[in-house]
Amino acid sequence: MEPIKFNYTVPGDDFTRAGEASADLKNKLKKMGITGAPVRNISIALYEGEINLAIHAGGGEITALVYPEKVELFLDDNGPGIADINLALQEGYSSATDEVRSLGFGAGMGLPNMKKYADEFHIESQVGEGTHIKMVVNL
Amino acid sequence: MKIKDIIELLDAENLTPELDLEQELHSACGSDMMSDVLAYVKDQAVLLTGLNNPQVIRTADMMDMLCVVYVRGKRPDALSLKIANEKGICVLTTERALFTCCGILYDNGLRGA
């Protein structure tokens, strides 16, 4: 069965808009009759990813594929990349600036939260080329 | 506890008067770090915070929260209130500090995770 596809562009220059894509997808999933813990897990995982795209990557693209049994989320950017992915996945590690922390993020919980709320989490990153993340949440 | 009870207990101002104040609430959390709210909070209905930007309301929305209380007299901007009204999230503001608010609400039956 062909999945239902949603695409979003996350701007890199307007932090106040970060979260629009996650909120829109959450709304669409609810309208499709998908509710409860899976929707919250999708929303949180994608929201953290969206925040990362906005504050670390200079923006990026989100693709959501909705299947009857799962939702696949792809986050792609052409940002600075991550030098040490294992370090970035540790709770509490963050490369965020004080400005980002003053906005309530940058506690080093972004990637760990994404991994925590997704049933599958895959990340590839090249310094100077960008980061590509795939998450799967089972319905 | 209902949202109207929180308004009374915290001597708070309701910034979303068109939303339902009769919603029943059982749990709350207080934090200025939205990442922590997203990481550790489960089924909390109320977020108390001194942080003031639209991501507060976005975070509450992602967590299916029903009410946000801004402490220390913080007042959210127009975009935050617009999103809150769209999502049906009641927004209150109080002059009291975060610790004091948490104590009062805990003393009156609201619990954490």
Coordinates of N, CA and C in Angstrom, one line a residue:
Chain A
M1 N 0.8 -1.2 0.0 CA 0.0 0.0 0.0 C 0.9 1.2 0.0
E2 N 0.5 2.2 -0.9 CA 1.3 3.4 -0.9 C 1.1 4.3 0.3
P3 N 2.1 4.8 0.9 CA 2.0 5.7 2.1 C 1.4 7.0 1.7
I4 N 0.8 7.7 2.7 CA 0.4 9.1 2.5 C 1.6 9.9 2.9
K5 N 2.0 10.9 2.0 CA 3.2 11.6 2.2 C 3.0 13.1 2.5
F6 N 3.7 13.6 3.5 CA 3.7 15.0 3.8 C 5.1 15.6 3.8
N7 N 5.3 16.7 3.2 CA 6.6 17.4 3.1 C 6.5 18.8 3.8
Y8 N 7.6 19.1 4.5 CA 7.7 20.4 5.2 C 9.1 20.9 5.0
T9 N 9.2 22.2 4.8 CA 10.5 22.9 4.8 C 10.6 23.7 6.1
V10 N 11.7 23.5 6.8 CA 11.9 24.2 8.1 C 12.9 25.3 7.9
P11 N 12.4 26.6 8.2 CA 13.3 27.7 7.9 C 14.4 27.7 9.0
G12 N 15.6 28.2 8.6 CA 16.7 28.2 9.5 C 16.9 29.6 10.2
D13 N 16.1 30.6 9.8 CA 16.3 31.9 10.3 C 15.2 32.4 11.2
D14 N 14.3 31.6 11.5 CA 13.1 32.0 12.3 C 12.8 31.0 13.4
F15 N 13.4 31.1 14.6 CA 13.1 30.1 15.6 C 11.7 30.0 16.0
T16 N 11.0 31.2 15.9 CA 9.6 31.2 16.4 C 8.7 30.2 15.6
R17 N 9.2 29.9 14.3 CA 8.3 29.0 13.5 C 8.7 27.6 13.7
A18 N 9.8 27.3 14.4 CA 10.1 25.9 14.7 C 9.0 25.2 15.4
G19 N 8.5 24.1 15.0 CA 7.4 23.4 15.6 C 6.1 23.5 14.7
E20 N 6.1 24.3 13.7 CA 4.9 24.4 12.8 C 4.7 23.1 12.1
A21 N 5.8 22.5 11.6 CA 5.6 21.2 10.9 C 5.1 20.1 11.8
S22 N 5.7 20.0 13.0 CA 5.3 19.0 14.0 C 3.8 19.2 14.3
A23 N 3.4 20.4 14.6 CA 2.0 20.7 15.0 C 1.1 20.3 13.8
D24 N 1.5 20.6 12.6 CA 0.6 20.4 11.4 C 0.5 18.8 11.2
L25 N 1.6 18.1 11.4 CA 1.5 16.7 11.2 C 0.7 16.0 12.3
K26 N 0.9 16.5 13.5 CA 0.0 16.0 14.6 C -1.4 16.2 14.3
N27 N -1.8 17.3 13.8 CA -3.2 17.7 13.5 C -3.7 16.7 12.4
K28 N -2.8 16.5 11.4 CA -3.3 15.7 10.2 C -3.4 14.2 10.7
L29 N -2.5 13.7 11.5 CA -2.6 12.3 12.0 C -3.9 12.2 12.8
K30 N -4.2 13.1 13.7 CA -5.5 13.1 14.5 C -6.7 13.0 13.6
K31 N -6.6 13.8 12.5 CA -7.8 13.8 11.6 C -7.9 12.5 10.8
M32 N -6.8 11.8 10.7 CA -6.8 10.5 10.1 C -7.2 9.4 11.1
G33 N -7.5 9.8 12.3 CA -8.0 8.8 13.3 C -6.9 8.2 14.1
I34 N -5.7 8.7 13.9 CA -4.5 8.2 14.7 C -4.4 9.0 16.0
T35 N -4.5 8.3 17.1 CA -4.5 9.1 18.4 C -3.6 8.3 19.4
G36 N -3.6 8.9 20.6 CA -2.9 8.2 21.8 C -1.4 8.4 21.7
A37 N -0.8 7.4 22.4 CA 0.7 7.5 22.6 C 1.5 7.6 21.3
P38 N 1.1 6.8 20.2 CA 1.9 7.0 19.0 C 2.0 8.4 18.5
V39 N 0.9 9.1 18.5 CA 0.8 10.5 18.0 C 1.7 11.4 18.9
R40 N 1.7 11.2 20.2 CA 2.5 12.0 21.0 C 4.0 11.7 20.8
N41 N 4.3 10.4 20.6 CA 5.7 10.0 20.4 C 6.2 10.6 19.1
I42 N 5.4 10.6 18.0 CA 5.7 11.1 16.7 C 5.9 12.7 16.9
S43 N 5.0 13.3 17.6 CA 5.0 14.7 17.7 C 6.3 15.2 18.5
I44 N 6.6 14.5 19.6 CA 7.8 14.9 20.3 C 9.1 14.7 19.6
A45 N 9.2 13.5 19.0 CA 10.4 13.1 18.2 C 10.6 14.1 17.1
L46 N 9.5 14.4 16.3 CA 9.7 15.3 15.2 C 9.9 16.7 15.7
Y47 N 9.3 17.1 16.7 CA 9.5 18.5 17.3 C 11.0 18.7 17.7
E48 N 11.5 17.8 18.3 CA 13.0 17.9 18.7 C 13.8 18.0 17.5
G49 N 13.5 17.2 16.5 CA 14.2 17.2 15.2 C 14.1 18.6 14.5
E50 N 12.9 19.1 14.6 CA 12.6 20.4 13.9 C 13.4 21.5 14.6
I51 N 13.4 21.4 15.9 CA 14.2 22.4 16.7 C 15.7 22.3 16.3
N52 N 16.2 21.1 16.1 CA 17.6 21.0 15.7 C 17.8 21.5 14.4
L53 N 16.9 21.3 13.4 CA 17.0 21.8 12.1 C 17.1 23.4 12.1
A54 N 16.3 24.0 13.0 CA 16.2 25.4 13.1 C 17.4 26.0 13.7
I55 N 17.9 25.4 14.8 CA 19.0 26.0 15.6 C 20.4 25.6 15.2
H56 N 20.5 24.4 14.6 CA 21.9 23.8 14.4 C 22.2 23.8 12.9
A57 N 21.2 23.5 12.1 CA 21.4 23.2 10.7 C 21.1 24.3 9.7
G58 N 20.6 25.4 10.1 CA 20.2 26.4 9.2 C 19.0 26.1 8.4
G59 N 18.2 25.2 8.9 CA 16.9 24.8 8.2 C 17.1 23.4 7.6
G60 N 16.0 22.9 7.0 CA 16.1 21.6 6.4 C 14.7 21.1 5.9
E61 N 14.7 19.9 5.5 CA 13.5 19.3 5.0 C 13.0 18.1 5.8
I62 N 11.7 18.1 6.0 CA 11.0 16.9 6.7 C 10.1 16.2 5.7
T63 N 10.2 14.9 5.7 CA 9.2 14.1 5.0 C 8.6 13.1 5.9
A64 N 7.3 13.0 5.9 CA 6.6 12.0 6.7 C 5.8 11.1 5.8
L65 N 6.0 9.8 6.0 CA 5.3 8.8 5.3 C 4.4 8.0 6.2
V66 N 3.1 8.1 6.0 CA 2.2 7.4 6.9 C 1.7 6.1 6.3
Y67 N 2.0 5.0 6.9 CA 1.5 3.7 6.6 C 0.4 3.3 7.6
P68 N -0.3 2.3 7.3 CA -1.3 1.8 8.2 C -0.7 1.4 9.6
E69 N 0.5 0.8 9.5 CA 1.1 0.2 10.7 C 2.2 1.1 11.3
K70 N 2.6 2.1 10.6 CA 3.8 2.9 11.1 C 3.8 4.3 10.4
V71 N 4.6 5.2 11.0 CA 4.9 6.4 10.4 C 6.5 6.6 10.3
E72 N 6.9 6.9 9.1 CA 8.4 7.1 8.9 C 8.6 8.6 8.8
L73 N 9.6 9.0 9.5 CA 10.0 10.5 9.5 C 11.4 10.6 9.0
F74 N 11.6 11.5 8.0 CA 12.9 11.7 7.4 C 13.3 13.2 7.6
L75 N 14.4 13.5 8.2 CA 14.9 14.9 8.4 C 16.2 15.0 7.7
D76 N 16.3 15.9 6.8 CA 17.5 16.1 6.0 C 17.9 17.6 6.0
D77 N 19.2 17.8 6.2 CA 19.7 19.1 6.1 C 21.1 19.2 5.5
N78 N 21.5 20.4 5.1 CA 22.8 20.6 4.5 C 23.6 21.4 5.4
G79 N 23.4 21.2 6.7 CA 24.1 22.0 7.7 C 25.5 21.6 8.0
P80 N 26.1 22.0 9.1 CA 27.5 21.7 9.4 C 27.8 20.3 9.7
G81 N 26.8 19.4 10.0 CA 27.1 18.0 10.3 C 27.5 17.8 11.7
I82 N 27.6 16.6 12.1 CA 27.9 16.2 13.5 C 29.3 15.4 13.5
A83 N 30.3 16.0 14.2 CA 31.6 15.3 14.2 C 31.6 14.0 14.9
D84 N 30.9 13.9 16.0 CA 30.9 12.7 16.9 C 29.5 12.4 17.2
I85 N 28.9 11.5 16.5 CA 27.5 11.1 16.7 C 27.2 10.5 18.0
N86 N 28.1 9.6 18.5 CA 28.0 9.0 19.8 C 27.9 10.0 20.9
L87 N 28.8 11.0 20.8 CA 28.8 12.0 21.8 C 27.5 12.8 21.8
A88 N 27.1 13.1 20.6 CA 25.8 13.9 20.4 C 24.6 13.2 20.9
L89 N 24.7 11.9 21.0 CA 23.6 11.1 21.4 C 23.5 10.9 22.9
Q90 N 24.6 11.4 23.6 CA 24.6 11.3 25.1 C 23.7 12.4 25.7
E91 N 22.9 11.9 26.7 CA 22.1 12.9 27.4 C 23.0 14.0 28.0
G92 N 22.7 15.2 27.8 CA 23.4 16.3 28.5 C 24.5 16.9 27.6
Y93 N 24.9 16.2 26.6 CA 25.9 16.9 25.7 C 25.2 17.8 24.7
S94 N 25.7 19.0 24.6 CA 25.1 19.9 23.6 C 26.2 20.9 23.1
S95 N 26.0 21.2 21.8 CA 26.9 22.3 21.3 C 26.1 23.6 21.1
A96 N 25.0 23.6 21.7 CA 24.1 24.8 21.6 C 24.7 26.1 22.3
T97 N 24.4 27.2 21.7 CA 24.9 28.5 22.3 C 24.1 28.9 23.5
D98 N 24.6 29.9 24.2 CA 23.8 30.4 25.3 C 22.5 31.0 24.9
E99 N 22.5 31.5 23.7 CA 21.2 32.1 23.1 C 20.2 31.0 23.0
V100 N 20.6 29.8 22.5 CA 19.7 28.7 22.3 C 19.2 28.3 23.7
R101 N 20.1 28.2 24.6 CA 19.7 27.8 26.0 C 18.7 28.7 26.6
S102 N 18.9 30.0 26.3 CA 17.9 31.0 26.8 C 16.5 30.8 26.2
L103 N 16.4 30.1 25.1 CA 15.2 29.8 24.5 C 14.5 28.6 25.1
G104 N 15.2 27.9 26.0 CA 14.6 26.7 26.6 C 15.1 25.4 26.0
F105 N 16.0 25.5 25.1 CA 16.6 24.2 24.5 C 18.1 24.2 24.7
G106 N 18.7 23.2 24.1 CA 20.2 23.1 24.2 C 20.6 22.5 25.5
A107 N 19.7 21.6 26.1 CA 20.1 20.9 27.3 C 20.7 19.5 27.0
G108 N 21.0 19.3 25.7 CA 21.6 18.0 25.3 C 20.6 16.9 25.3
M109 N 19.3 17.2 25.1 CA 18.3 16.2 25.1 C 17.6 16.0 23.8
G110 N 18.0 16.7 22.8 CA 17.4 16.7 21.5 C 17.5 15.3 20.8
L111 N 18.7 14.9 20.5 CA 18.9 13.6 19.8 C 18.4 12.4 20.8
P112 N 18.8 12.5 22.1 CA 18.4 11.4 23.0 C 16.8 11.3 23.0
N113 N 16.2 12.4 23.0 CA 14.7 12.4 23.1 C 14.1 11.8 21.8
M114 N 14.8 12.1 20.6 CA 14.3 11.6 19.4 C 14.4 10.0 19.4
K115 N 15.6 9.6 19.9 CA 15.9 8.1 20.0 C 14.9 7.5 20.9
K116 N 14.6 8.2 22.0 CA 13.7 7.6 23.1 C 12.3 7.4 22.6
Y117 N 11.8 8.4 21.8 CA 10.4 8.4 21.5 C 10.1 7.6 20.2
A118 N 11.2 7.3 19.4 CA 11.0 6.6 18.1 C 11.3 5.1 18.4
D119 N 10.6 4.3 17.6 CA 10.8 2.8 17.7 C 12.1 2.4 17.0
E120 N 12.4 3.2 15.9 CA 13.6 3.0 15.2 C 14.3 4.4 15.0
F121 N 15.6 4.5 15.1 CA 16.3 5.7 14.9 C 17.6 5.5 14.2
H122 N 17.7 6.1 13.1 CA 19.0 6.0 12.3 C 19.5 7.4 12.0
I123 N 20.8 7.6 12.1 CA 21.4 8.9 11.8 C 22.7 8.7 11.0
E124 N 22.8 9.6 10.0 CA 24.1 9.6 9.2 C 24.4 11.1 9.1
S125 N 25.7 11.4 9.3 CA 26.1 12.8 9.3 C 27.6 12.9 8.8
Q126 N 27.8 13.9 8.0 CA 29.2 14.2 7.5 C 29.4 15.7 7.8
V127 N 30.6 15.9 8.5 CA 30.9 17.3 8.7 C 31.1 18.1 7.4
G128 N 30.4 19.2 7.4 CA 30.5 20.1 6.2 C 29.5 19.7 5.1
E129 N 28.8 18.6 5.3 CA 27.8 18.2 4.3 C 26.4 18.1 4.8
G130 N 26.2 17.7 6.0 CA 24.8 17.7 6.6 C 24.5 16.4 7.3
T131 N 23.3 16.4 7.8 CA 22.8 15.3 8.6 C 21.5 14.7 8.0
H132 N 21.4 13.4 8.1 CA 20.2 12.7 7.6 C 19.7 11.8 8.7
I133 N 18.4 11.9 9.1 CA 17.9 11.1 10.2 C 16.6 10.4 9.7
K134 N 16.5 9.2 10.0 CA 15.2 8.4 9.8 C 14.7 7.9 11.1
M135 N 13.4 8.2 11.4 CA 12.8 7.6 12.6 C 11.5 6.9 12.1
V136 N 11.3 5.8 12.9 CA 10.0 5.1 12.6 C 9.3 5.0 13.9
V137 N 8.0 5.3 13.9 CA 7.1 5.1 15.1 C 6.0 4.1 14.7
N138 N 5.9 3.0 15.4 CA 4.9 2.1 15.1 C 3.5 2.5 15.6
L139 N 2.5 2.3 14.9 CA 1.1 2.7 15.3 C 0.4 1.6 16.0
Chain B
M1 N -8.8 19.1 40.5 CA -8.6 20.6 40.4 C -9.0 21.1 38.9
K2 N -9.7 22.2 38.9 CA -10.0 22.7 37.5 C -9.2 24.0 37.3
I3 N -9.1 24.4 36.0 CA -8.3 25.6 35.6 C -8.8 26.8 36.4
K4 N -10.1 26.9 36.6 CA -10.6 28.0 37.3 C -10.1 28.1 38.8
D5 N -9.8 26.9 39.3 CA -9.3 26.8 40.7 C -7.8 27.3 40.7
I6 N -7.1 27.0 39.7 CA -5.7 27.5 39.6 C -5.7 29.0 39.5
I7 N -6.6 29.6 38.8 CA -6.7 31.0 38.7 C -6.9 31.6 40.1
E8 N -7.7 31.0 40.8 CA -8.0 31.5 42.2 C -6.8 31.3 43.1
L9 N -6.3 30.1 43.1 CA -5.2 29.8 44.0 C -3.9 30.6 43.8
L10 N -3.6 30.9 42.5 CA -2.4 31.6 42.2 C -2.7 33.1 42.0
D11 N -3.9 33.5 42.2 CA -4.3 34.9 41.9 C -3.8 35.3 40.5
A12 N -4.1 34.4 39.6 CA -3.7 34.5 38.2 C -4.6 35.3 37.3
E13 N -4.1 35.8 36.2 CA -5.0 36.4 35.2 C -5.1 35.5 34.0
N14 N -6.3 35.3 33.6 CA -6.6 34.4 32.4 C -6.5 35.2 31.1
L15 N -5.5 34.8 30.3 CA -5.2 35.5 29.0 C -5.9 34.8 27.8
T16 N -6.7 33.7 28.1 CA -7.4 33.1 27.0 C -8.9 32.9 27.6
P17 N -9.6 34.0 27.8 CA -10.9 33.9 28.4 C -12.0 33.1 27.7
E18 N -11.7 32.9 26.4 CA -12.8 32.2 25.6 C -12.6 30.7 25.8
L19 N -11.6 30.2 26.4 CA -11.4 28.8 26.5 C -12.0 28.2 27.8
D20 N -12.3 26.9 27.8 CA -13.0 26.2 28.9 C -12.2 26.2 30.2
L21 N -12.7 26.7 31.3 CA -12.0 26.7 32.5 C -12.5 25.5 33.4
E22 N -13.3 24.7 32.9 CA -13.9 23.6 33.7 C -13.1 22.3 33.5
Q23 N -12.1 22.3 32.7 CA -11.4 21.1 32.5 C -10.7 20.6 33.7
E24 N -10.8 19.3 34.0 CA -10.2 18.7 35.2 C -8.7 18.4 35.0
L25 N -7.9 18.8 36.0 CA -6.5 18.6 35.9 C -6.0 17.8 37.1
H26 N -5.0 16.9 36.9 CA -4.5 16.1 38.0 C -3.0 16.2 38.2
S27 N -2.3 16.7 37.2 CA -0.8 16.7 37.4 C -0.2 18.0 36.7
A28 N 1.0 18.3 37.2 CA 1.6 19.5 36.6 C 3.1 19.3 36.7
C29 N 3.8 20.2 35.9 CA 5.3 20.3 36.0 C 5.7 21.7 35.9
G30 N 6.9 22.0 36.5 CA 7.4 23.4 36.5 C 8.8 23.3 35.9
S31 N 9.1 24.0 34.8 CA 10.4 24.0 34.2 C 10.6 25.2 33.3
D32 N 11.8 25.6 33.1 CA 12.2 26.6 32.1 C 12.9 26.0 30.9
M33 N 13.2 24.7 31.1 CA 13.9 23.9 30.0 C 12.8 23.1 29.3
M34 N 12.5 23.5 28.1 CA 11.5 22.7 27.3 C 12.0 21.3 27.0
S35 N 13.3 21.2 26.8 CA 13.8 19.8 26.5 C 13.6 18.9 27.6
D36 N 13.7 19.4 28.9 CA 13.4 18.5 30.0 C 11.9 18.2 30.1
V37 N 11.1 19.1 29.8 CA 9.6 18.9 29.8 C 9.4 17.7 28.8
L38 N 10.0 17.8 27.6 CA 9.7 16.8 26.6 C 10.3 15.5 26.9
A39 N 11.4 15.5 27.7 CA 12.1 14.3 28.1 C 11.5 13.5 29.2
Y40 N 11.0 14.2 30.2 CA 10.7 13.6 31.5 C 9.2 13.6 31.9
V41 N 8.4 14.5 31.2 CA 7.1 14.7 31.6 C 6.1 13.7 30.9
K42 N 5.2 13.1 31.7 CA 4.2 12.2 31.2 C 2.9 12.5 31.7
D43 N 1.9 12.8 30.8 CA 0.5 13.0 31.1 C 0.3 14.2 32.1
Q44 N 1.2 15.1 32.0 CA 1.0 16.3 32.8 C 0.1 17.2 32.1
A45 N -0.9 17.9 32.8 CA -1.8 18.7 32.2 C -1.5 20.2 32.3
V46 N -0.6 20.5 33.2 CA -0.3 22.0 33.4 C 1.2 22.2 33.4
L47 N 1.7 23.2 32.6 CA 3.1 23.6 32.6 C 3.2 24.9 33.2
L48 N 4.0 25.0 34.3 CA 4.4 26.3 34.9 C 5.8 26.7 34.5
T49 N 6.0 27.9 34.0 CA 7.3 28.3 33.5 C 7.5 29.8 33.6
G50 N 8.8 30.1 33.6 CA 9.2 31.5 33.6 C 9.8 31.8 32.2
L51 N 9.8 30.8 31.3 CA 10.3 31.0 30.0 C 9.2 31.7 29.1
N52 N 9.6 32.6 28.2 CA 8.6 33.3 27.5 C 8.9 33.3 26.0
N53 N 8.6 32.3 25.3 CA 8.6 32.4 23.8 C 7.6 31.3 23.2
P54 N 7.3 31.4 21.9 CA 6.3 30.5 21.4 C 6.5 29.1 21.6
Q55 N 7.8 28.7 21.8 CA 8.1 27.2 22.0 C 7.5 26.7 23.2
V56 N 7.2 27.5 24.2 CA 6.5 27.1 25.4 C 5.1 26.5 25.0
I57 N 4.4 27.2 24.2 CA 3.1 26.7 23.8 C 3.2 25.5 22.9
R58 N 4.2 25.6 22.0 CA 4.4 24.4 21.1 C 4.7 23.2 21.9
T59 N 5.5 23.3 22.9 CA 5.9 22.2 23.8 C 4.6 21.6 24.5
A60 N 3.8 22.6 25.0 CA 2.6 22.1 25.7 C 1.7 21.4 24.7
D61 N 1.6 21.9 23.5 CA 0.8 21.3 22.5 C 1.3 19.9 22.2
M62 N 2.6 19.7 22.0 CA 3.1 18.4 21.7 C 2.8 17.4 22.8
M63 N 2.8 17.9 24.1 CA 2.6 17.0 25.2 C 1.1 16.9 25.6
D64 N 0.2 17.5 24.8 CA -1.2 17.4 25.0 C -1.6 18.1 26.3
M65 N -0.9 19.1 26.7 CA -1.2 19.8 28.0 C -2.4 20.7 27.8
L66 N -3.1 21.0 28.9 CA -4.3 21.8 28.8 C -4.1 23.3 29.2
C67 N -3.1 23.5 30.0 CA -2.9 24.9 30.6 C -1.4 25.2 30.8
V68 N -1.1 26.4 30.5 CA 0.3 27.0 30.7 C 0.1 28.2 31.7
V69 N 1.0 28.1 32.7 CA 1.0 29.2 33.7 C 2.3 29.9 33.6
Y70 N 2.3 31.2 33.2 CA 3.5 32.0 33.2 C 3.7 32.6 34.6
V71 N 4.9 32.4 35.2 CA 5.1 32.9 36.5 C 5.9 34.2 36.5
R72 N 6.1 34.8 37.6 CA 6.8 36.1 37.8 C 6.4 37.2 36.9
G73 N 5.1 37.2 36.6 CA 4.5 38.3 35.8 C 4.8 38.3 34.4
K74 N 5.3 37.1 33.9 CA 5.6 37.1 32.4 C 4.3 37.1 31.6
R75 N 4.4 37.8 30.5 CA 3.2 37.8 29.6 C 3.6 37.4 28.2
P76 N 3.0 36.3 27.7 CA 3.4 35.8 26.4 C 3.0 36.8 25.2
D77 N 3.8 36.6 24.1 CA 3.5 37.5 23.0 C 2.3 37.1 22.2
A78 N 1.9 37.9 21.2 CA 0.7 37.7 20.5 C 0.7 36.3 19.8
L79 N 1.9 35.9 19.2 CA 2.0 34.7 18.5 C 1.7 33.5 19.5
S80 N 2.3 33.6 20.7 CA 2.0 32.5 21.6 C 0.5 32.4 22.0
L81 N -0.1 33.5 22.2 CA -1.5 33.5 22.5 C -2.4 33.0 21.3
K82 N -2.0 33.3 20.1 CA -2.7 32.9 18.9 C -2.6 31.4 18.8
I83 N -1.4 30.8 19.0 CA -1.2 29.4 18.9 C -2.1 28.7 20.1
A84 N -2.0 29.3 21.3 CA -2.7 28.7 22.4 C -4.2 28.6 22.1
N85 N -4.7 29.7 21.6 CA -6.2 29.7 21.3 C -6.5 28.7 20.3
E86 N -5.7 28.6 19.2 CA -5.9 27.6 18.2 C -5.9 26.2 18.7
K87 N -5.0 25.9 19.7 CA -4.8 24.6 20.2 C -5.7 24.3 21.4
G88 N -6.4 25.3 21.9 CA -7.3 25.1 23.1 C -6.5 25.0 24.4
I89 N -5.3 25.7 24.4 CA -4.5 25.6 25.6 C -4.7 26.9 26.4
C90 N -5.3 26.8 27.7 CA -5.5 27.9 28.5 C -4.2 28.6 28.9
V91 N -4.1 29.9 28.9 CA -2.9 30.6 29.3 C -3.2 31.5 30.5
L92 N -2.4 31.3 31.5 CA -2.6 32.2 32.7 C -1.3 32.9 33.0
T93 N -1.3 34.0 33.7 CA -0.1 34.6 34.2 C -0.3 35.0 35.6
T94 N 0.7 34.9 36.4 CA 0.7 35.2 37.9 C 2.0 35.9 38.3
E95 N 1.8 36.8 39.3 CA 3.0 37.5 39.8 C 3.9 36.6 40.6
R96 N 3.3 35.5 41.1 CA 4.1 34.6 42.0 C 5.2 33.9 41.3
A97 N 6.2 33.5 42.1 CA 7.4 32.8 41.6 C 7.1 31.3 41.3
L98 N 7.9 30.7 40.5 CA 7.7 29.3 40.1 C 7.6 28.4 41.3
F99 N 8.5 28.5 42.3 CA 8.6 27.6 43.4 C 7.3 27.8 44.3
T100 N 6.9 29.0 44.4 CA 5.7 29.3 45.2 C 4.5 28.7 44.6
C101 N 4.3 28.9 43.3 CA 3.2 28.3 42.5 C 3.1 26.8 42.7
C102 N 4.3 26.2 42.5 CA 4.3 24.7 42.6 C 3.9 24.3 44.0
G103 N 4.3 25.0 45.0 CA 4.0 24.6 46.4 C 2.5 24.8 46.6
I104 N 1.9 25.8 46.2 CA 0.5 26.1 46.4 C -0.3 25.0 45.7
L105 N 0.0 24.7 44.4 CA -0.8 23.7 43.7 C -0.6 22.3 44.3
Y106 N 0.6 22.0 44.7 CA 0.9 20.7 45.3 C 0.0 20.6 46.6
D107 N 0.1 21.6 47.4 CA -0.7 21.7 48.7 C -2.2 21.5 48.5
N108 N -2.6 21.8 47.3 CA -4.1 21.7 47.0 C -4.4 20.5 46.1
G109 N -3.5 19.5 46.0 CA -3.8 18.2 45.4 C -3.2 17.9 44.1
L110 N -2.6 18.9 43.4 CA -2.0 18.6 42.1 C -0.7 17.9 42.3
R111 N -0.3 17.0 41.5 CA 0.9 16.2 41.7 C 1.8 16.2 40.4
G112 N 3.0 15.8 40.6 CA 4.0 15.7 39.5 C 3.9 14.4 38.9
A113 N 5.0 14.0 38.1 CA 5.0 12.7 37.4 C 5.0 11.6 38.4

